[in-house]
Amino acid sequence: MSESNPDLCEKCGTRRATIHLCDGSAGTSRGLCQECLAQENSLASAWIEESKSAKCEYCGGSPCGGGTDTLRHLTGASLQVRWMCSLCSLEHHSHQLAEMNKVPEGLSHDQQITALKQIAEETKSHMRRFVAMRGN
């Protein structure tokens, strides 16, 4: 965002900053307009466009956010964006974490990959039951 007007795009300084990017690892944030974001980062621009029509992959509700499926990527699958509402996101991540904590230490790389794939599949099944129990 512009120092003189925090509502303006940091890059062009003329249009309203409607996209706010945060880099947690660097502790920085930037405010850009959609036009400048599209010029600077086509991947982020595509993600924003996709977010406008995205639905929670489990219940179909409005997503609170999207992100890459790291567990899926660790098992060799291609990166893809996953969209979830806040309730499904909390349940998904807490269930996945609980399952990951059950994995014994000392497994070989191949055994770890197998365990992660099993967790991913079990989490999908768990989420179907969770949504059915909620009634949506």
Short mmCIF file of N, CA and C in Angstrom, two decimals:
data_model
loop_
_atom_site.label_atom_id
_atom_site.label_comp_id
_atom_site.label_asym_id
_atom_site.label_seq_id
_atom_site.Cartn_x
_atom_site.Cartn_y
_atom_site.Cartn_z
N MET A 1 0.83 -1.17 0.00
CA MET A 1 0.00 0.00 0.00
C MET A 1 0.88 1.24 0.00
N SER A 2 0.38 2.24 -0.62
CA SER A 2 1.11 3.49 -0.72
C SER A 2 1.29 4.12 0.66
N GLU A 3 2.48 4.68 0.93
CA GLU A 3 2.72 5.30 2.24
C GLU A 3 1.81 6.50 2.45
N SER A 4 1.53 7.28 1.37
CA SER A 4 0.69 8.46 1.53
C SER A 4 -0.78 8.09 1.68
N ASN A 5 -1.21 6.99 1.07
CA ASN A 5 -2.59 6.54 1.18
C ASN A 5 -2.58 5.02 1.29
N PRO A 6 -2.83 4.48 2.48
CA PRO A 6 -2.73 3.03 2.67
C PRO A 6 -3.75 2.23 1.87
N ASP A 7 -4.76 2.89 1.28
CA ASP A 7 -5.74 2.17 0.48
C ASP A 7 -5.30 1.99 -0.97
N LEU A 8 -4.22 2.64 -1.37
CA LEU A 8 -3.78 2.57 -2.76
C LEU A 8 -2.75 1.46 -2.97
N CYS A 9 -2.73 0.97 -4.19
CA CYS A 9 -1.79 -0.08 -4.61
C CYS A 9 -0.36 0.39 -4.40
N GLU A 10 0.48 -0.48 -3.83
CA GLU A 10 1.88 -0.14 -3.61
C GLU A 10 2.66 0.01 -4.91
N LYS A 11 2.23 -0.69 -5.95
CA LYS A 11 3.00 -0.68 -7.20
C LYS A 11 2.66 0.54 -8.07
N CYS A 12 1.36 0.74 -8.38
CA CYS A 12 0.99 1.84 -9.28
C CYS A 12 0.65 3.12 -8.53
N GLY A 13 0.20 3.00 -7.28
CA GLY A 13 -0.13 4.17 -6.48
C GLY A 13 -1.38 4.92 -6.91
N THR A 14 -2.13 4.36 -7.87
CA THR A 14 -3.32 5.06 -8.35
C THR A 14 -4.62 4.31 -8.08
N ARG A 15 -4.59 3.00 -8.21
CA ARG A 15 -5.81 2.20 -7.98
C ARG A 15 -5.85 1.69 -6.55
N ARG A 16 -7.07 1.34 -6.12
CA ARG A 16 -7.29 0.83 -4.77
C ARG A 16 -6.65 -0.55 -4.62
N ALA A 17 -5.96 -0.77 -3.52
CA ALA A 17 -5.36 -2.08 -3.22
C ALA A 17 -6.46 -3.01 -2.72
N THR A 18 -6.83 -4.00 -3.53
CA THR A 18 -7.89 -4.94 -3.15
C THR A 18 -7.34 -6.31 -2.82
N ILE A 19 -6.06 -6.53 -3.10
CA ILE A 19 -5.40 -7.80 -2.82
C ILE A 19 -4.31 -7.54 -1.80
N HIS A 20 -4.34 -8.29 -0.71
CA HIS A 20 -3.34 -8.11 0.34
C HIS A 20 -2.57 -9.41 0.49
N LEU A 21 -1.30 -9.37 0.13
CA LEU A 21 -0.44 -10.54 0.17
C LEU A 21 0.43 -10.50 1.42
N CYS A 22 0.45 -11.61 2.13
CA CYS A 22 1.27 -11.70 3.35
C CYS A 22 2.30 -12.81 3.16
N ASP A 23 3.52 -12.52 3.54
CA ASP A 23 4.58 -13.51 3.52
C ASP A 23 4.99 -13.74 4.97
N GLY A 24 4.44 -14.80 5.56
CA GLY A 24 4.69 -15.09 6.96
C GLY A 24 6.15 -15.35 7.27
N SER A 25 6.87 -15.97 6.33
CA SER A 25 8.27 -16.28 6.59
C SER A 25 9.13 -15.03 6.63
N ALA A 26 8.75 -14.00 5.86
CA ALA A 26 9.53 -12.76 5.84
C ALA A 26 8.93 -11.69 6.76
N GLY A 27 7.70 -11.91 7.20
CA GLY A 27 7.04 -10.93 8.06
C GLY A 27 6.64 -9.67 7.32
N THR A 28 6.36 -9.81 6.03
CA THR A 28 5.99 -8.64 5.23
C THR A 28 4.60 -8.81 4.65
N SER A 29 4.00 -7.69 4.26
CA SER A 29 2.73 -7.72 3.56
C SER A 29 2.71 -6.59 2.54
N ARG A 30 1.93 -6.80 1.48
CA ARG A 30 1.83 -5.82 0.41
C ARG A 30 0.38 -5.70 0.00
N GLY A 31 -0.01 -4.51 -0.45
CA GLY A 31 -1.33 -4.28 -0.98
C GLY A 31 -1.24 -3.90 -2.44
N LEU A 32 -1.90 -4.69 -3.29
CA LEU A 32 -1.85 -4.45 -4.74
C LEU A 32 -3.26 -4.38 -5.32
N CYS A 33 -3.39 -3.70 -6.45
CA CYS A 33 -4.64 -3.75 -7.21
C CYS A 33 -4.59 -5.01 -8.07
N GLN A 34 -5.73 -5.44 -8.59
CA GLN A 34 -5.75 -6.66 -9.39
C GLN A 34 -4.91 -6.54 -10.65
N GLU A 35 -4.89 -5.38 -11.28
CA GLU A 35 -4.12 -5.19 -12.50
C GLU A 35 -2.62 -5.38 -12.24
N CYS A 36 -2.11 -4.78 -11.20
CA CYS A 36 -0.68 -4.91 -10.89
C CYS A 36 -0.34 -6.33 -10.46
N LEU A 37 -1.23 -6.98 -9.73
CA LEU A 37 -0.98 -8.37 -9.35
C LEU A 37 -0.89 -9.24 -10.58
N ALA A 38 -1.80 -9.04 -11.54
CA ALA A 38 -1.78 -9.85 -12.77
C ALA A 38 -0.48 -9.65 -13.53
N GLN A 39 0.05 -8.42 -13.55
CA GLN A 39 1.31 -8.15 -14.24
C GLN A 39 2.49 -8.80 -13.50
N GLU A 40 2.42 -8.80 -12.19
CA GLU A 40 3.54 -9.25 -11.37
C GLU A 40 3.57 -10.75 -11.15
N ASN A 41 2.40 -11.36 -11.00
CA ASN A 41 2.35 -12.76 -10.58
C ASN A 41 1.12 -13.43 -11.18
N SER A 42 1.29 -14.09 -12.32
CA SER A 42 0.16 -14.69 -13.00
C SER A 42 -0.43 -15.85 -12.21
N LEU A 43 0.38 -16.57 -11.44
CA LEU A 43 -0.13 -17.68 -10.63
C LEU A 43 -1.06 -17.16 -9.54
N ALA A 44 -0.66 -16.11 -8.84
CA ALA A 44 -1.52 -15.53 -7.80
C ALA A 44 -2.78 -14.96 -8.42
N SER A 45 -2.67 -14.35 -9.57
CA SER A 45 -3.82 -13.79 -10.26
C SER A 45 -4.82 -14.89 -10.62
N ALA A 46 -4.32 -16.02 -11.12
CA ALA A 46 -5.19 -17.15 -11.47
C ALA A 46 -5.87 -17.70 -10.21
N TRP A 47 -5.14 -17.77 -9.11
CA TRP A 47 -5.69 -18.26 -7.85
C TRP A 47 -6.85 -17.35 -7.40
N ILE A 48 -6.67 -16.06 -7.53
CA ILE A 48 -7.72 -15.11 -7.13
C ILE A 48 -8.95 -15.28 -8.00
N GLU A 49 -8.77 -15.45 -9.29
CA GLU A 49 -9.91 -15.67 -10.19
C GLU A 49 -10.65 -16.95 -9.81
N GLU A 50 -9.90 -18.01 -9.54
CA GLU A 50 -10.52 -19.29 -9.15
C GLU A 50 -11.30 -19.14 -7.84
N SER A 51 -10.79 -18.33 -6.93
CA SER A 51 -11.42 -18.17 -5.62
C SER A 51 -12.81 -17.55 -5.72
N LYS A 52 -13.06 -16.80 -6.77
CA LYS A 52 -14.36 -16.11 -6.91
C LYS A 52 -15.52 -17.07 -7.09
N SER A 53 -15.26 -18.25 -7.66
CA SER A 53 -16.33 -19.23 -7.87
C SER A 53 -16.11 -20.51 -7.07
N ALA A 54 -15.10 -20.54 -6.23
CA ALA A 54 -14.76 -21.76 -5.49
C ALA A 54 -15.82 -22.11 -4.45
N LYS A 55 -15.93 -23.38 -4.18
CA LYS A 55 -16.82 -23.92 -3.14
C LYS A 55 -16.01 -24.90 -2.30
N CYS A 56 -16.43 -25.08 -1.06
CA CYS A 56 -15.78 -26.06 -0.19
C CYS A 56 -15.88 -27.44 -0.85
N GLU A 57 -14.76 -28.12 -0.97
CA GLU A 57 -14.76 -29.41 -1.65
C GLU A 57 -15.54 -30.48 -0.91
N TYR A 58 -15.83 -30.25 0.36
CA TYR A 58 -16.56 -31.26 1.13
C TYR A 58 -18.05 -30.97 1.26
N CYS A 59 -18.41 -29.75 1.65
CA CYS A 59 -19.83 -29.46 1.88
C CYS A 59 -20.44 -28.53 0.84
N GLY A 60 -19.61 -27.94 -0.01
CA GLY A 60 -20.13 -27.04 -1.03
C GLY A 60 -20.36 -25.62 -0.55
N GLY A 61 -20.01 -25.33 0.69
CA GLY A 61 -20.20 -24.00 1.24
C GLY A 61 -19.15 -23.02 0.73
N SER A 62 -19.27 -21.80 1.18
CA SER A 62 -18.31 -20.76 0.80
C SER A 62 -16.97 -21.02 1.49
N PRO A 63 -15.90 -21.05 0.73
CA PRO A 63 -14.60 -21.33 1.35
C PRO A 63 -14.07 -20.13 2.13
N CYS A 64 -13.37 -20.43 3.21
CA CYS A 64 -12.70 -19.37 3.96
C CYS A 64 -11.32 -19.14 3.38
N GLY A 65 -10.87 -20.05 2.58
CA GLY A 65 -9.56 -19.92 1.96
C GLY A 65 -9.21 -21.16 1.18
N GLY A 66 -8.13 -21.05 0.48
CA GLY A 66 -7.65 -22.18 -0.29
C GLY A 66 -6.15 -22.28 -0.14
N GLY A 67 -5.67 -23.43 -0.41
CA GLY A 67 -4.23 -23.62 -0.32
C GLY A 67 -3.84 -24.92 -1.00
N THR A 68 -2.56 -25.10 -1.16
CA THR A 68 -2.10 -26.32 -1.80
C THR A 68 -2.20 -27.49 -0.84
N ASP A 69 -2.42 -28.64 -1.41
CA ASP A 69 -2.55 -29.87 -0.63
C ASP A 69 -1.15 -30.45 -0.45
N THR A 70 -0.49 -30.03 0.61
CA THR A 70 0.90 -30.41 0.87
C THR A 70 1.04 -31.91 1.05
N LEU A 71 0.13 -32.52 1.79
CA LEU A 71 0.21 -33.96 2.04
C LEU A 71 0.15 -34.72 0.72
N ARG A 72 -0.75 -34.31 -0.13
CA ARG A 72 -0.89 -34.94 -1.45
C ARG A 72 0.42 -34.77 -2.25
N HIS A 73 0.98 -33.59 -2.20
CA HIS A 73 2.21 -33.31 -2.94
C HIS A 73 3.38 -34.15 -2.39
N LEU A 74 3.44 -34.33 -1.08
CA LEU A 74 4.51 -35.13 -0.48
C LEU A 74 4.47 -36.58 -0.94
N THR A 75 3.28 -37.05 -1.32
CA THR A 75 3.16 -38.45 -1.75
C THR A 75 3.36 -38.61 -3.24
N GLY A 76 3.79 -37.53 -3.92
CA GLY A 76 4.12 -37.63 -5.34
C GLY A 76 3.06 -37.12 -6.29
N ALA A 77 1.92 -36.70 -5.79
CA ALA A 77 0.87 -36.19 -6.66
C ALA A 77 1.17 -34.73 -7.03
N SER A 78 0.53 -34.27 -8.07
CA SER A 78 0.75 -32.89 -8.49
C SER A 78 0.07 -31.93 -7.51
N LEU A 79 0.61 -30.72 -7.44
CA LEU A 79 0.02 -29.71 -6.57
C LEU A 79 -1.33 -29.29 -7.10
N GLN A 80 -2.29 -29.13 -6.23
CA GLN A 80 -3.59 -28.60 -6.60
C GLN A 80 -4.12 -27.78 -5.43
N VAL A 81 -4.94 -26.81 -5.76
CA VAL A 81 -5.52 -25.96 -4.72
C VAL A 81 -6.74 -26.66 -4.15
N ARG A 82 -6.86 -26.62 -2.85
CA ARG A 82 -8.02 -27.18 -2.15
C ARG A 82 -8.76 -26.03 -1.51
N TRP A 83 -10.07 -26.03 -1.65
CA TRP A 83 -10.92 -25.00 -1.06
C TRP A 83 -11.79 -25.63 0.00
N MET A 84 -11.84 -25.01 1.18
CA MET A 84 -12.66 -25.52 2.28
C MET A 84 -13.28 -24.37 3.04
N CYS A 85 -14.49 -24.61 3.57
CA CYS A 85 -15.10 -23.64 4.47
C CYS A 85 -14.37 -23.74 5.81
N SER A 86 -14.65 -22.82 6.70
CA SER A 86 -13.91 -22.81 7.97
C SER A 86 -14.17 -24.07 8.81
N LEU A 87 -15.42 -24.53 8.87
CA LEU A 87 -15.71 -25.74 9.68
C LEU A 87 -15.01 -26.97 9.10
N CYS A 88 -15.11 -27.15 7.79
CA CYS A 88 -14.46 -28.31 7.18
C CYS A 88 -12.94 -28.21 7.28
N SER A 89 -12.41 -27.01 7.13
CA SER A 89 -10.96 -26.83 7.23
C SER A 89 -10.45 -27.21 8.62
N LEU A 90 -11.14 -26.74 9.65
CA LEU A 90 -10.73 -27.08 11.02
C LEU A 90 -10.82 -28.58 11.28
N GLU A 91 -11.91 -29.19 10.84
CA GLU A 91 -12.08 -30.63 11.05
C GLU A 91 -11.05 -31.42 10.26
N HIS A 92 -10.84 -31.03 9.02
CA HIS A 92 -9.88 -31.71 8.15
C HIS A 92 -8.49 -31.68 8.76
N HIS A 93 -8.05 -30.50 9.13
CA HIS A 93 -6.69 -30.36 9.63
C HIS A 93 -6.50 -31.01 11.00
N SER A 94 -7.49 -30.90 11.88
CA SER A 94 -7.34 -31.53 13.20
C SER A 94 -7.36 -33.05 13.08
N HIS A 95 -8.20 -33.57 12.19
CA HIS A 95 -8.24 -35.02 12.00
C HIS A 95 -6.92 -35.51 11.38
N GLN A 96 -6.45 -34.79 10.37
CA GLN A 96 -5.20 -35.19 9.72
C GLN A 96 -4.02 -35.16 10.69
N LEU A 97 -3.97 -34.12 11.52
CA LEU A 97 -2.90 -34.02 12.50
C LEU A 97 -2.97 -35.18 13.50
N ALA A 98 -4.17 -35.49 13.97
CA ALA A 98 -4.32 -36.61 14.92
C ALA A 98 -3.85 -37.92 14.29
N GLU A 99 -4.18 -38.12 13.01
CA GLU A 99 -3.76 -39.34 12.33
C GLU A 99 -2.24 -39.37 12.13
N MET A 100 -1.68 -38.21 11.82
CA MET A 100 -0.22 -38.16 11.62
C MET A 100 0.53 -38.43 12.92
N ASN A 101 -0.04 -38.03 14.04
CA ASN A 101 0.60 -38.27 15.33
C ASN A 101 0.62 -39.75 15.69
N LYS A 102 -0.19 -40.56 15.03
CA LYS A 102 -0.21 -42.00 15.28
C LYS A 102 0.87 -42.76 14.50
N VAL A 103 1.48 -42.10 13.52
CA VAL A 103 2.49 -42.75 12.69
C VAL A 103 3.75 -42.96 13.53
N PRO A 104 4.22 -44.20 13.61
CA PRO A 104 5.41 -44.46 14.44
C PRO A 104 6.67 -43.85 13.84
N GLU A 105 7.60 -43.53 14.71
CA GLU A 105 8.89 -43.01 14.27
C GLU A 105 9.74 -44.15 13.70
N GLY A 106 10.75 -43.79 12.93
CA GLY A 106 11.70 -44.77 12.43
C GLY A 106 11.28 -45.48 11.16
N LEU A 107 10.23 -45.03 10.50
CA LEU A 107 9.80 -45.67 9.26
C LEU A 107 10.74 -45.28 8.13
N SER A 108 10.88 -46.16 7.18
CA SER A 108 11.67 -45.84 5.99
C SER A 108 10.90 -44.81 5.17
N HIS A 109 11.57 -44.23 4.19
CA HIS A 109 10.92 -43.25 3.32
C HIS A 109 9.69 -43.85 2.65
N ASP A 110 9.81 -45.03 2.10
CA ASP A 110 8.69 -45.68 1.44
C ASP A 110 7.54 -45.96 2.41
N GLN A 111 7.85 -46.36 3.62
CA GLN A 111 6.82 -46.61 4.63
C GLN A 111 6.13 -45.30 5.03
N GLN A 112 6.90 -44.21 5.09
CA GLN A 112 6.30 -42.91 5.40
C GLN A 112 5.33 -42.48 4.30
N ILE A 113 5.74 -42.64 3.05
CA ILE A 113 4.88 -42.28 1.92
C ILE A 113 3.59 -43.11 1.96
N THR A 114 3.71 -44.39 2.23
CA THR A 114 2.54 -45.27 2.33
C THR A 114 1.62 -44.79 3.45
N ALA A 115 2.20 -44.46 4.59
CA ALA A 115 1.40 -43.97 5.73
C ALA A 115 0.70 -42.67 5.38
N LEU A 116 1.38 -41.75 4.70
CA LEU A 116 0.76 -40.48 4.31
C LEU A 116 -0.39 -40.68 3.33
N LYS A 117 -0.22 -41.61 2.40
CA LYS A 117 -1.31 -41.91 1.45
C LYS A 117 -2.51 -42.48 2.19
N GLN A 118 -2.27 -43.35 3.15
CA GLN A 118 -3.36 -43.91 3.94
C GLN A 118 -4.08 -42.83 4.75
N ILE A 119 -3.31 -41.91 5.31
CA ILE A 119 -3.91 -40.80 6.07
C ILE A 119 -4.76 -39.93 5.15
N ALA A 120 -4.26 -39.65 3.96
CA ALA A 120 -5.03 -38.83 3.01
C ALA A 120 -6.35 -39.51 2.66
N GLU A 121 -6.32 -40.80 2.39
CA GLU A 121 -7.55 -41.53 2.04
C GLU A 121 -8.49 -41.61 3.23
N GLU A 122 -7.96 -41.87 4.41
CA GLU A 122 -8.79 -41.96 5.60
C GLU A 122 -9.42 -40.60 5.91
N THR A 123 -8.66 -39.53 5.69
CA THR A 123 -9.19 -38.19 5.95
C THR A 123 -10.35 -37.88 5.02
N LYS A 124 -10.25 -38.28 3.75
CA LYS A 124 -11.38 -38.09 2.81
C LYS A 124 -12.62 -38.81 3.32
N SER A 125 -12.45 -40.05 3.75
CA SER A 125 -13.59 -40.82 4.28
C SER A 125 -14.15 -40.16 5.53
N HIS A 126 -13.27 -39.72 6.41
CA HIS A 126 -13.70 -39.04 7.63
C HIS A 126 -14.51 -37.78 7.29
N MET A 127 -14.05 -37.02 6.33
CA MET A 127 -14.73 -35.78 5.97
C MET A 127 -16.11 -36.05 5.37
N ARG A 128 -16.25 -37.12 4.59
CA ARG A 128 -17.59 -37.47 4.07
C ARG A 128 -18.53 -37.78 5.23
N ARG A 129 -18.05 -38.51 6.24
CA ARG A 129 -18.88 -38.82 7.41
C ARG A 129 -19.19 -37.55 8.20
N PHE A 130 -18.21 -36.68 8.34
CA PHE A 130 -18.38 -35.42 9.07
C PHE A 130 -19.46 -34.56 8.43
N VAL A 131 -19.41 -34.42 7.11
CA VAL A 131 -20.40 -33.60 6.41
C VAL A 131 -21.77 -34.24 6.49
N ALA A 132 -21.85 -35.57 6.36
CA ALA A 132 -23.14 -36.25 6.47
C ALA A 132 -23.74 -36.08 7.86
N MET A 133 -22.89 -36.13 8.87
CA MET A 133 -23.35 -35.94 10.24
C MET A 133 -23.88 -34.53 10.47
N ARG A 134 -23.28 -33.54 9.81
CA ARG A 134 -23.73 -32.16 9.90
C ARG A 134 -25.03 -31.92 9.15
N GLY A 135 -25.32 -32.83 8.21
CA GLY A 135 -26.55 -32.72 7.47
C GLY A 135 -26.48 -31.86 6.22
N ASN A 136 -25.29 -31.69 5.66
CA ASN A 136 -25.23 -30.95 4.39
C ASN A 136 -24.36 -31.63 3.37
#
